[in-house]
Tab-separated table of C-alpha atoms in Angstrom:
chain	number	residue	atom	x	y	z
A	1	MET	CA	-9.401	-2.643	112.181
A	2	LYS	CA	-5.677	-3.174	111.664
A	3	ASN	CA	-6.017	-6.870	112.595
A	4	TYR	CA	-8.968	-7.186	110.217
A	5	LEU	CA	-6.996	-5.689	107.329
A	6	THR	CA	-4.038	-7.936	108.104
A	7	SER	CA	-6.280	-11.012	108.096
A	8	LEU	CA	-7.898	-9.893	104.860
A	9	CYS	CA	-4.493	-9.452	103.187
A	10	VAL	CA	-3.399	-12.904	104.336
A	11	PHE	CA	-6.641	-14.415	103.015
A	12	LEU	CA	-6.274	-12.709	99.638
A	13	CYS	CA	-2.634	-13.771	99.305
A	14	LEU	CA	-3.518	-17.374	100.096
A	15	SER	CA	-6.354	-17.250	97.574
A	16	VAL	CA	-4.011	-15.995	94.863
A	17	LEU	CA	-1.450	-18.688	95.669
A	18	LEU	CA	-4.080	-21.433	95.600
A	19	SER	CA	-5.416	-20.092	92.318
A	20	CYS	CA	-1.915	-20.110	90.807
A	21	ASN	CA	-1.378	-23.668	91.980
A	22	ARG	CA	-4.686	-24.735	90.437
A	23	ASN	CA	-3.735	-23.040	87.172
A	24	ASN	CA	-0.325	-24.683	87.154
A	25	ALA	CA	-1.891	-28.042	87.875
A	26	GLY	CA	-4.292	-27.471	85.007
A	27	GLN	CA	-1.416	-26.668	82.698
A	28	GLU	CA	0.342	-29.860	83.732
A	29	THR	CA	-2.748	-31.958	82.999
A	30	GLU	CA	-2.839	-30.424	79.521
A	31	LYS	CA	0.343	-32.314	78.694
A	32	LYS	CA	-0.019	-35.731	77.122
A	33	ILE	CA	2.452	-38.526	76.492
A	34	TYR	CA	1.570	-40.286	73.245
A	35	ALA	CA	2.224	-43.939	72.462
A	36	TRP	CA	4.118	-44.397	69.191
A	37	ASN	CA	1.249	-46.372	67.642
A	38	GLU	CA	-1.216	-43.685	68.723
A	39	PHE	CA	0.759	-40.846	67.156
A	40	SER	CA	4.447	-41.062	66.325
A	41	MET	CA	6.317	-38.145	67.873
A	42	GLY	CA	9.500	-39.022	66.066
A	43	VAL	CA	13.061	-37.710	66.127
A	44	ASP	CA	15.791	-38.763	63.705
A	45	LEU	CA	18.878	-39.197	65.889
A	46	SER	CA	21.207	-40.761	63.316
A	47	TYR	CA	23.964	-38.201	63.916
A	48	VAL	CA	24.039	-38.373	67.719
A	49	ASN	CA	26.693	-41.082	68.123
A	50	GLN	CA	29.045	-39.182	65.850
A	51	VAL	CA	28.281	-35.775	67.366
A	52	GLN	CA	29.035	-37.050	70.860
A	53	GLU	CA	32.210	-38.803	69.765
A	54	TYR	CA	33.353	-35.500	68.256
A	55	GLY	CA	32.762	-33.402	71.341
A	56	GLY	CA	29.101	-32.426	71.172
A	57	ILE	CA	27.485	-32.083	74.607
A	58	TYR	CA	23.758	-32.110	75.337
A	59	LYS	CA	22.305	-30.466	78.417
A	60	GLU	CA	19.141	-29.771	80.326
A	61	ASN	CA	19.294	-26.723	82.585
A	62	ASN	CA	23.057	-26.514	81.986
A	63	THR	CA	23.595	-30.078	83.222
A	64	GLU	CA	25.014	-32.627	80.778
A	65	LYS	CA	22.517	-35.371	79.975
A	66	ASP	CA	21.913	-38.187	77.487
A	67	PRO	CA	20.065	-36.632	74.505
A	68	PHE	CA	17.979	-39.776	74.034
A	69	LEU	CA	16.782	-39.472	77.632
A	70	ILE	CA	16.152	-35.737	77.302
A	71	LEU	CA	13.971	-36.231	74.240
A	72	LYS	CA	12.227	-39.284	75.686
A	73	GLU	CA	11.280	-37.271	78.771
A	74	LYS	CA	10.113	-34.423	76.520
A	75	GLY	CA	7.667	-36.720	74.729
A	76	ALA	CA	9.541	-38.356	71.850
A	77	ASN	CA	8.278	-41.903	71.368
A	78	THR	CA	10.005	-42.879	68.106
A	79	VAL	CA	13.626	-42.703	66.960
A	80	ARG	CA	14.268	-42.726	63.226
A	81	VAL	CA	17.583	-44.270	62.189
A	82	ARG	CA	19.415	-43.832	58.886
A	83	LEU	CA	21.098	-46.917	57.383
A	84	TRP	CA	23.634	-46.821	54.569
A	85	HIS	CA	24.899	-50.023	52.973
A	86	THR	CA	28.700	-49.643	53.126
A	87	PRO	CA	29.587	-45.981	53.742
A	88	THR	CA	33.363	-46.287	53.412
A	89	TRP	CA	33.528	-42.580	52.543
A	90	THR	CA	32.682	-41.785	56.170
A	91	ALA	CA	35.672	-43.849	57.301
A	92	GLY	CA	37.930	-41.582	55.281
A	93	LEU	CA	36.725	-38.656	57.376
A	94	ASN	CA	36.789	-40.450	60.728
A	95	ASN	CA	40.096	-42.283	61.130
A	96	GLY	CA	38.749	-45.478	59.595
A	97	LYS	CA	35.434	-45.585	61.476
A	98	MET	CA	32.187	-45.727	59.509
A	99	TYR	CA	28.977	-44.043	60.599
A	100	CYS	CA	25.385	-44.861	59.629
A	101	ASP	CA	26.450	-48.397	58.718
A	102	LEU	CA	24.699	-51.352	60.331
A	103	TYR	CA	26.829	-51.308	63.490
A	104	ASP	CA	26.397	-47.598	64.096
A	105	ALA	CA	22.658	-47.977	63.439
A	106	GLU	CA	22.618	-50.880	65.895
A	107	LYS	CA	24.069	-48.612	68.576
A	108	THR	CA	21.426	-45.947	67.897
A	109	ILE	CA	18.608	-48.495	67.938
A	110	ARG	CA	19.852	-49.945	71.220
A	111	ARG	CA	19.939	-46.515	72.849
A	112	ALA	CA	16.340	-45.914	71.777
A	113	LYS	CA	15.061	-49.342	72.776
A	114	GLN	CA	16.705	-49.190	76.197
A	115	LEU	CA	14.515	-46.175	76.931
A	116	GLY	CA	11.355	-47.815	75.614
A	117	MET	CA	11.123	-45.856	72.381
A	118	ALA	CA	9.993	-47.323	69.068
A	119	VAL	CA	12.355	-47.345	66.095
A	120	SER	CA	11.861	-46.523	62.428
A	121	LEU	CA	14.726	-47.959	60.355
A	122	ASP	CA	15.353	-45.988	57.171
A	123	PHE	CA	16.973	-48.159	54.480
A	124	HIS	CA	18.648	-45.819	51.982
A	125	TYR	CA	19.821	-48.713	49.763
A	126	SER	CA	22.897	-46.661	49.003
A	127	ASP	CA	26.362	-46.111	50.450
A	128	ARG	CA	25.583	-42.433	50.937
A	129	TRP	CA	22.753	-39.914	51.051
A	130	ALA	CA	19.669	-40.938	49.070
A	131	ASP	CA	17.213	-38.200	48.085
A	132	PRO	CA	15.305	-37.087	44.966
A	133	ALA	CA	18.551	-36.018	43.267
A	134	HIS	CA	20.791	-38.879	44.436
A	135	GLN	CA	20.003	-42.585	44.539
A	136	ASP	CA	23.358	-44.235	43.930
A	137	THR	CA	23.386	-48.021	43.895
A	138	PRO	CA	25.637	-49.489	46.623
A	139	ALA	CA	29.087	-50.278	45.249
A	140	ALA	CA	28.573	-53.927	46.197
A	141	TRP	CA	25.658	-54.090	43.735
A	142	SER	CA	27.180	-52.031	40.947
A	143	GLY	CA	26.484	-53.315	37.431
A	144	LEU	CA	23.872	-55.869	38.468
A	145	VAL	CA	20.953	-56.554	36.137
A	146	LEU	CA	17.453	-56.062	37.534
A	147	SER	CA	16.807	-59.702	38.460
A	148	VAL	CA	20.040	-59.982	40.459
A	149	LEU	CA	19.619	-56.513	41.956
A	150	LYS	CA	16.167	-57.479	43.224
A	151	ASP	CA	17.588	-60.583	44.899
A	152	SER	CA	20.431	-58.581	46.425
A	153	LEU	CA	18.046	-55.984	47.834
A	154	TYR	CA	15.756	-58.700	49.221
A	155	ASN	CA	18.589	-60.655	50.845
A	156	TYR	CA	20.215	-57.536	52.292
A	157	THR	CA	16.942	-56.307	53.811
A	158	LEU	CA	16.202	-59.707	55.297
A	159	SER	CA	19.729	-60.162	56.647
A	160	VAL	CA	19.708	-56.748	58.358
A	161	LEU	CA	16.393	-57.494	60.048
A	162	ASN	CA	17.521	-60.967	61.108
A	163	TYR	CA	20.725	-59.513	62.523
A	164	LEU	CA	18.757	-56.962	64.544
A	165	LYS	CA	16.398	-59.707	65.691
A	166	SER	CA	19.398	-61.659	67.010
A	167	LYS	CA	20.215	-58.594	69.129
A	168	ASP	CA	16.591	-58.120	70.262
A	169	LEU	CA	16.493	-54.824	68.335
A	170	VAL	CA	13.747	-55.317	65.744
A	171	PRO	CA	12.411	-51.949	64.514
A	172	GLU	CA	8.720	-51.170	64.752
A	173	MET	CA	8.780	-49.446	61.361
A	174	VAL	CA	10.899	-49.888	58.241
A	175	GLN	CA	11.314	-47.482	55.337
A	176	ILE	CA	11.924	-49.116	51.960
A	177	GLY	CA	14.051	-46.340	50.530
A	178	ASN	CA	14.515	-42.678	51.373
A	179	GLU	CA	12.834	-39.858	49.418
A	180	THR	CA	12.404	-42.123	46.414
A	181	ASN	CA	10.529	-39.634	44.207
A	182	ASN	CA	12.652	-40.641	41.233
A	183	GLY	CA	13.274	-44.256	42.078
A	184	MET	CA	16.177	-45.973	43.805
A	185	CYS	CA	19.376	-47.856	42.974
A	186	TRP	CA	20.135	-45.830	39.871
A	187	PRO	CA	20.479	-46.337	36.969
A	188	VAL	CA	18.541	-49.633	36.990
A	189	GLY	CA	15.802	-48.448	39.335
A	190	LYS	CA	15.581	-44.863	38.144
A	191	ALA	CA	11.996	-43.682	37.632
A	192	GLU	CA	11.994	-41.200	34.779
A	193	ASN	CA	9.698	-40.334	31.888
A	194	ASN	CA	6.900	-42.096	33.802
A	195	ASN	CA	8.857	-45.363	33.672
A	196	PHE	CA	8.377	-46.840	37.142
A	197	GLU	CA	8.555	-50.552	36.270
A	198	ASN	CA	12.033	-51.383	37.593
A	199	PHE	CA	11.582	-49.151	40.619
A	200	ALA	CA	8.303	-50.881	41.455
A	201	GLU	CA	9.946	-54.300	41.272
A	202	LEU	CA	12.730	-53.185	43.608
A	203	LEU	CA	10.223	-51.787	46.102
A	204	ASN	CA	8.266	-55.031	46.056
A	205	SER	CA	11.474	-56.982	46.715
A	206	GLY	CA	12.137	-54.900	49.817
A	207	ILE	CA	8.520	-55.177	50.915
A	208	LYS	CA	8.565	-58.961	50.500
A	209	ALA	CA	11.707	-59.204	52.622
A	210	VAL	CA	9.992	-57.380	55.489
A	211	ARG	CA	6.819	-59.460	55.175
A	212	ASP	CA	8.803	-62.707	55.088
A	213	PHE	CA	10.793	-61.602	58.116
A	214	SER	CA	7.594	-60.763	59.987
A	215	GLN	CA	6.392	-64.362	59.746
A	216	THR	CA	8.943	-65.359	62.384
A	217	SER	CA	9.170	-62.130	64.377
A	218	ALA	CA	7.126	-61.077	67.387
A	219	ILE	CA	7.560	-57.474	66.240
A	220	LYS	CA	6.164	-57.120	62.726
A	221	PRO	CA	7.540	-53.880	61.297
A	222	LYS	CA	5.164	-51.471	59.616
A	223	ILE	CA	6.353	-50.712	56.081
A	224	ILE	CA	6.729	-47.078	54.990
A	225	LEU	CA	7.219	-45.827	51.436
A	226	HIS	CA	8.782	-42.369	51.383
A	227	GLU	CA	8.227	-39.511	48.924
A	228	ALA	CA	9.732	-36.074	49.420
A	229	GLN	CA	7.048	-33.616	48.304
A	230	LEU	CA	3.383	-33.258	49.148
A	231	GLN	CA	2.690	-31.635	45.785
A	232	THR	CA	3.832	-34.694	43.791
A	233	ALA	CA	2.868	-37.495	46.172
A	234	ASN	CA	-0.489	-38.254	44.546
A	235	TRP	CA	1.118	-38.673	41.123
A	236	TRP	CA	3.899	-40.801	42.617
A	237	MET	CA	1.564	-43.103	44.510
A	238	GLN	CA	-0.655	-43.589	41.465
A	239	HIS	CA	2.341	-44.784	39.435
A	240	LEU	CA	3.193	-47.306	42.147
A	241	TYR	CA	-0.366	-48.535	42.581
A	242	THR	CA	-0.786	-49.171	38.867
A	243	ARG	CA	2.364	-51.337	39.088
A	244	ASN	CA	1.050	-53.396	42.014
A	245	VAL	CA	3.063	-51.755	44.775
A	246	THR	CA	0.263	-51.943	47.329
A	247	ASP	CA	1.399	-54.232	50.165
A	248	PHE	CA	2.729	-51.565	52.507
A	249	ASP	CA	1.370	-49.850	55.599
A	250	ILE	CA	2.163	-46.122	55.622
A	251	ILE	CA	2.643	-43.343	53.079
A	252	GLY	CA	5.571	-41.301	54.381
A	253	LEU	CA	6.263	-37.730	53.245
A	254	SER	CA	8.925	-35.117	53.793
A	255	HIS	CA	7.640	-31.606	54.391
A	256	TYR	CA	10.048	-28.693	54.602
A	257	ALA	CA	8.426	-25.306	54.067
A	258	LYS	CA	11.654	-24.093	52.435
A	259	TRP	CA	11.270	-26.537	49.533
A	260	SER	CA	7.538	-27.189	49.375
A	261	ASP	CA	4.891	-25.772	47.053
A	262	VAL	CA	2.341	-26.483	49.793
A	263	LYS	CA	2.545	-23.206	51.688
A	264	THR	CA	-0.177	-23.352	54.354
A	265	MET	CA	-1.156	-25.702	57.151
A	266	GLN	CA	-4.550	-26.131	55.523
A	267	GLY	CA	-2.701	-27.160	52.383
A	268	VAL	CA	-0.803	-29.786	54.388
A	269	THR	CA	-4.073	-31.146	55.763
A	270	ASP	CA	-5.755	-31.188	52.361
A	271	SER	CA	-2.809	-32.899	50.648
A	272	LEU	CA	-2.491	-35.608	53.279
A	273	LYS	CA	-6.230	-36.175	53.479
A	274	ALA	CA	-6.429	-36.595	49.689
A	275	LEU	CA	-3.672	-39.232	49.782
A	276	LYS	CA	-5.270	-41.104	52.667
A	277	THR	CA	-8.676	-41.073	51.005
A	278	ARG	CA	-7.507	-42.080	47.535
A	279	PHE	CA	-5.113	-44.865	48.500
A	280	GLY	CA	-6.580	-46.045	51.791
A	281	LYS	CA	-3.277	-45.901	53.673
A	282	PRO	CA	-2.301	-44.024	56.840
A	283	VAL	CA	-0.128	-40.967	56.218
A	284	MET	CA	2.846	-39.660	58.174
A	285	ILE	CA	5.352	-36.821	57.907
A	286	VAL	CA	8.646	-38.704	58.263
A	287	GLU	CA	10.904	-35.672	57.789
A	288	THR	CA	10.440	-32.039	58.716
A	289	ALA	CA	12.282	-29.177	60.421
A	290	TYR	CA	11.997	-25.443	61.009
A	291	PRO	CA	14.566	-22.808	62.101
A	292	TRP	CA	14.482	-20.973	65.433
A	293	THR	CA	17.254	-18.531	64.475
A	294	GLY	CA	19.222	-17.371	61.466
A	295	ALA	CA	22.482	-17.356	63.431
A	296	ASN	CA	25.328	-19.868	63.298
A	297	ALA	CA	27.211	-21.636	66.064
A	298	ASP	CA	30.194	-22.395	63.818
A	299	THR	CA	31.715	-21.567	60.423
A	300	TYR	CA	29.744	-24.264	58.583
A	301	ASN	CA	27.007	-22.439	56.659
A	302	ASN	CA	23.506	-23.478	57.633
A	303	ILE	CA	21.098	-24.983	55.112
A	304	PHE	CA	18.243	-22.827	56.450
A	305	SER	CA	18.731	-19.061	56.686
A	306	ALA	CA	16.704	-16.396	58.472
A	307	ALA	CA	14.760	-15.928	55.225
A	308	ASP	CA	13.590	-19.546	55.143
A	309	THR	CA	10.393	-19.103	57.109
A	310	ALA	CA	6.994	-20.586	56.384
A	311	GLN	CA	4.046	-18.492	55.259
A	312	GLY	CA	2.508	-16.889	58.345
A	313	TYR	CA	5.429	-17.727	60.637
A	314	GLY	CA	8.495	-15.866	61.828
A	315	ILE	CA	11.818	-17.043	63.185
A	316	SER	CA	12.222	-17.230	66.967
A	317	LEU	CA	11.937	-19.773	69.752
A	318	ASP	CA	8.220	-19.041	70.065
A	319	GLU	CA	7.669	-19.370	66.317
A	320	HIS	CA	9.668	-22.605	66.276
A	321	LEU	CA	7.252	-24.088	68.776
A	322	ARG	CA	4.146	-22.581	67.168
A	323	TYR	CA	5.087	-23.910	63.742
A	324	MET	CA	5.548	-27.461	64.996
A	325	LYS	CA	2.365	-27.455	67.065
A	326	ASP	CA	0.417	-26.231	64.049
A	327	LEU	CA	2.045	-28.783	61.750
A	328	VAL	CA	1.216	-31.670	64.076
A	329	GLN	CA	-2.381	-30.473	64.335
A	330	ALA	CA	-2.568	-30.170	60.534
A	331	VAL	CA	-1.412	-33.781	60.200
A	332	ILE	CA	-3.902	-34.937	62.830
A	333	ASN	CA	-6.683	-33.057	61.042
A	334	ALA	CA	-5.902	-35.148	57.959
A	335	GLY	CA	-6.087	-38.385	59.935
A	336	GLY	CA	-2.292	-38.667	59.935
A	337	ILE	CA	-0.461	-40.887	62.400
A	338	GLY	CA	2.832	-39.142	63.052
A	339	VAL	CA	5.398	-36.391	62.568
A	340	GLN	CA	9.110	-37.188	62.686
A	341	TYR	CA	11.603	-34.323	62.979
A	342	TRP	CA	14.847	-34.676	61.030
A	343	GLU	CA	18.089	-34.494	63.041
A	344	PRO	CA	16.948	-32.300	65.968
A	345	ALA	CA	20.184	-33.183	67.786
A	346	TRP	CA	22.666	-32.250	65.033
A	347	ILE	CA	24.401	-29.614	67.124
A	348	THR	CA	27.844	-28.212	66.453
A	349	SER	CA	30.922	-30.308	67.225
A	350	SER	CA	34.124	-31.204	65.399
A	351	LEU	CA	32.157	-33.653	63.223
A	352	ASN	CA	33.185	-33.569	59.551
A	353	ASP	CA	30.362	-34.623	57.219
A	354	GLY	CA	32.383	-34.130	54.052
A	355	TRP	CA	30.979	-30.667	53.311
A	356	GLY	CA	31.985	-28.875	56.482
A	357	ILE	CA	32.992	-29.203	60.113
A	358	GLY	CA	30.315	-28.631	62.745
A	359	SER	CA	26.652	-28.525	61.812
A	360	ALA	CA	24.662	-27.105	58.923
A	361	TRP	CA	21.492	-27.675	60.943
A	362	GLU	CA	22.074	-26.310	64.453
A	363	ASN	CA	19.553	-23.495	63.908
A	364	ASN	CA	16.862	-26.145	63.331
A	365	ALA	CA	17.874	-28.229	66.340
A	366	PHE	CA	16.091	-28.798	69.646
A	367	PHE	CA	19.187	-27.554	71.492
A	368	ASP	CA	20.703	-24.084	71.680
A	369	PHE	CA	24.286	-23.194	70.803
A	370	HIS	CA	25.394	-24.182	74.335
A	371	GLY	CA	23.725	-27.594	74.082
A	372	ASN	CA	20.718	-26.820	76.292
A	373	VAL	CA	17.362	-28.260	75.269
A	374	LEU	CA	14.926	-25.663	73.896
A	375	PRO	CA	11.183	-25.025	74.422
A	376	ILE	CA	10.400	-26.521	70.986
A	377	THR	CA	10.087	-29.942	72.605
A	378	GLY	CA	6.801	-28.805	74.142
A	379	TYR	CA	4.992	-29.663	70.924
A	380	MET	CA	5.507	-33.379	71.598
A	381	THR	CA	3.391	-33.334	74.769
A	382	PHE	CA	0.817	-30.767	73.694
A	383	LYS	CA	-2.776	-31.949	74.010
A	384	TYR	CA	-3.989	-31.992	70.404
A	385	LYS	CA	-7.519	-32.265	69.081
A	386	PHE	CA	-8.129	-35.652	67.499
C-alpha cells in the first residue's frame, strides 16, 4: 500500500508539472512579434543618445544593456526620431554639442536600423519643440515670404532625405510637422481664424519633397500628417482636404488621457474610425504615454502626477500595462495601423533639457528608477484581436 501511495504521488506530481509546462508553452505562443507594416509598435527614442551620454544606464534583470536592443527584443518594431533644424540652444546646455539635429538623429536612426527596426522621422521644421502652442520658424528661415519659405522647406526636406540615403538610413515613415494643429513655421504658416491657406501650401511643399525623393529611393517613406487631439482632428483634416492637402499616407494623432477630451477607449475607437471612414486614410497614434507611478526619481518635477490617470484606470505597473493593451486594441478596433509611445526611455540622468536636470517623464517610462525594464513592454507582443 505504501509503494502504491508513493507511486500515485509521483504520478500526480509529474502530471502537475507537465500541465504547468503546457500552460507556460501556451502562454509563450500567445506572444506575437508584429512587423512594422502590419502594426507599428513604435517607441520614440530621441532622448536616448543624450541620456546615455549624461550617465543614464538601462538594464534588464539588473544587467546593463543597450536600450534599443531591450525594446527590440520586447517587441518594438519602429523607432520614432525627432529632428530639429538647427537647435543651437541645446549646445548652450551641452558644452557646445547639439542634440536632435541631423547628426544626432542620424545616430539614432543607425542604432534602430542596425537592429532591423523601421524608422519614423519627425520633421519639426523648427529649431526647438513644435507643438500646438509653439511652431517657431527656424532662425535660418526667419523673415522669409511664403514663396521662399516653401522652397526652403522643400529643399531642406529633400536634402535631409538624400543625406540619409547616402548613409543607407532612409526612414520608412516621415512626419511633415509635429502636432501641427495650428499650423507650422509661424507667423507665415500659422493657421488661425480658419485661415489654413499658407499652412496647406507649406505642407504640400514638404509632401512634394518626400514624393520626389521616393522616385529614386528603394525605400519610399510613408507620409504622416500629425494633429495633437482626437477631438479636433476631424475639423483639422477637413480644412486641409478643402485646400488640396490630400497626397499623404497616414493620419497621425497624439493621445494623452491627461489632455484629451476623449475619455474612454470606445471614444478612441469611434474617433479614429470616423477619421478613417471620412478621409479614407489609415490612422495611427504617433504619440501617447501613461504613468506607472506618481513618484519621482529626481528633483525635476514630472509632467504627469499621480492624479493624471485615465477614466477607468489606476496608477501602478499593472495599470500601466492594462492601459496600453487596451489602447492598442482600441486603435486596432478602429482599423488603425500603429501606436507609438513617446520617450519611453527618458529616464533620469544629469541631462539638462533647459527646464530641469534629470527627467520630467521617468514615471511614464518603460524602465524603473534603477534603469530596469518594466512589465509594460508586454503590450507590444500581446496577441490582439484584428
